[in-house]
CSV table of C-alpha atoms in Angstrom, one decimal:
chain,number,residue,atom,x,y,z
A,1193,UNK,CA,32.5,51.1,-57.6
A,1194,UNK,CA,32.9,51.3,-53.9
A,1195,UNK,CA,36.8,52.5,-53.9
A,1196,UNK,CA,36.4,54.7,-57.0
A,1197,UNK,CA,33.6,56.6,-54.5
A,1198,UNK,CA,35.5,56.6,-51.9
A,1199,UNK,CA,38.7,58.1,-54.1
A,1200,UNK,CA,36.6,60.8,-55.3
A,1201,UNK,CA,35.5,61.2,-51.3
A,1202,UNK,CA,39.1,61.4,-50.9
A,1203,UNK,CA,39.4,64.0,-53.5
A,1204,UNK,CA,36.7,66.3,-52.0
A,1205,UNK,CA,37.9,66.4,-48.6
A,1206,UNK,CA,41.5,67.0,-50.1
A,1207,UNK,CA,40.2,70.0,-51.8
A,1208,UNK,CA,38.1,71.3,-49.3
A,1209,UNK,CA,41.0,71.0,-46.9
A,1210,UNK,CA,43.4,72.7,-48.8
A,1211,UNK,CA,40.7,75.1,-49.7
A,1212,UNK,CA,40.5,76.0,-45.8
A,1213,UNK,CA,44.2,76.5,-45.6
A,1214,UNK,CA,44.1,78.7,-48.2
A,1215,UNK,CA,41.0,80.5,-46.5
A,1216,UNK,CA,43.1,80.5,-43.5
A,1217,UNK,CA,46.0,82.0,-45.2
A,1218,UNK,CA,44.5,84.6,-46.8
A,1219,UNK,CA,42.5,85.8,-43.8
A,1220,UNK,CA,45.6,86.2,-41.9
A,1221,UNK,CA,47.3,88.3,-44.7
A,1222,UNK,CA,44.3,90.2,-44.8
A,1223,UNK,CA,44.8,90.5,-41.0
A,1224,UNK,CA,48.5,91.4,-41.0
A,1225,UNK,CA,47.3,94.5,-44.1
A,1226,UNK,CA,44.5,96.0,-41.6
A,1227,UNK,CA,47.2,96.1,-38.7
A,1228,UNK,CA,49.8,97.4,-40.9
A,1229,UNK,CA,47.1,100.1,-42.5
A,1230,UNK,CA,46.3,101.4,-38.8
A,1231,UNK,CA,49.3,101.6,-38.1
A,1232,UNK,CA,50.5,103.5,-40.9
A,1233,UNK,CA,46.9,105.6,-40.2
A,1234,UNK,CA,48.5,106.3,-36.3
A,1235,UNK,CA,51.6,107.4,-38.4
A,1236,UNK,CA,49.6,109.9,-40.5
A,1237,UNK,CA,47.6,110.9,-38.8
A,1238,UNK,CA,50.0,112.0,-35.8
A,1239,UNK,CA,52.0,113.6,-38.5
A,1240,UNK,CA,49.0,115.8,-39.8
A,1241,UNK,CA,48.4,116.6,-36.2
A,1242,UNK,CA,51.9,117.9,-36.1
A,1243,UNK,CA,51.8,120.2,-39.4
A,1244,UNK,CA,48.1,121.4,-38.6
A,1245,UNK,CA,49.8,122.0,-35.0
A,1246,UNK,CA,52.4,124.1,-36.8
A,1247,UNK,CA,50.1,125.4,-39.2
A,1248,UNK,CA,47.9,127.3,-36.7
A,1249,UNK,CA,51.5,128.3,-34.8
A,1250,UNK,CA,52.7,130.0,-38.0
């Protein structure tokens, strides 16, 4: 009874640690997408500045 408890113990903690990792993982993708969508933003939006720029020169 004890060791199958303390398998199951085992189990848990297994999950929840590869749970975190996963966590983990995924937060730093998400990261990595918000750095690469500002970026892309800077991009855009110093391109727009260009063609209203050229725009109101026209």
């Amino acid at each position: 009874m004890q060791k199958k408890y303390f398998v199951l113990l085992n189990y848990k903690i297994s999950i929840f640690f590869n749970m975190n990792v996963f966590y983990v993982a995924i937060c730093s993708i998400l990261e990595l997408l918000k750095k690469f969508i500002e970026a892309v933003n800077k991009i855009a939006s110093i391109d727009c500045f260009n063609r209203l720029l050229q725009s109101i020169a026209l």
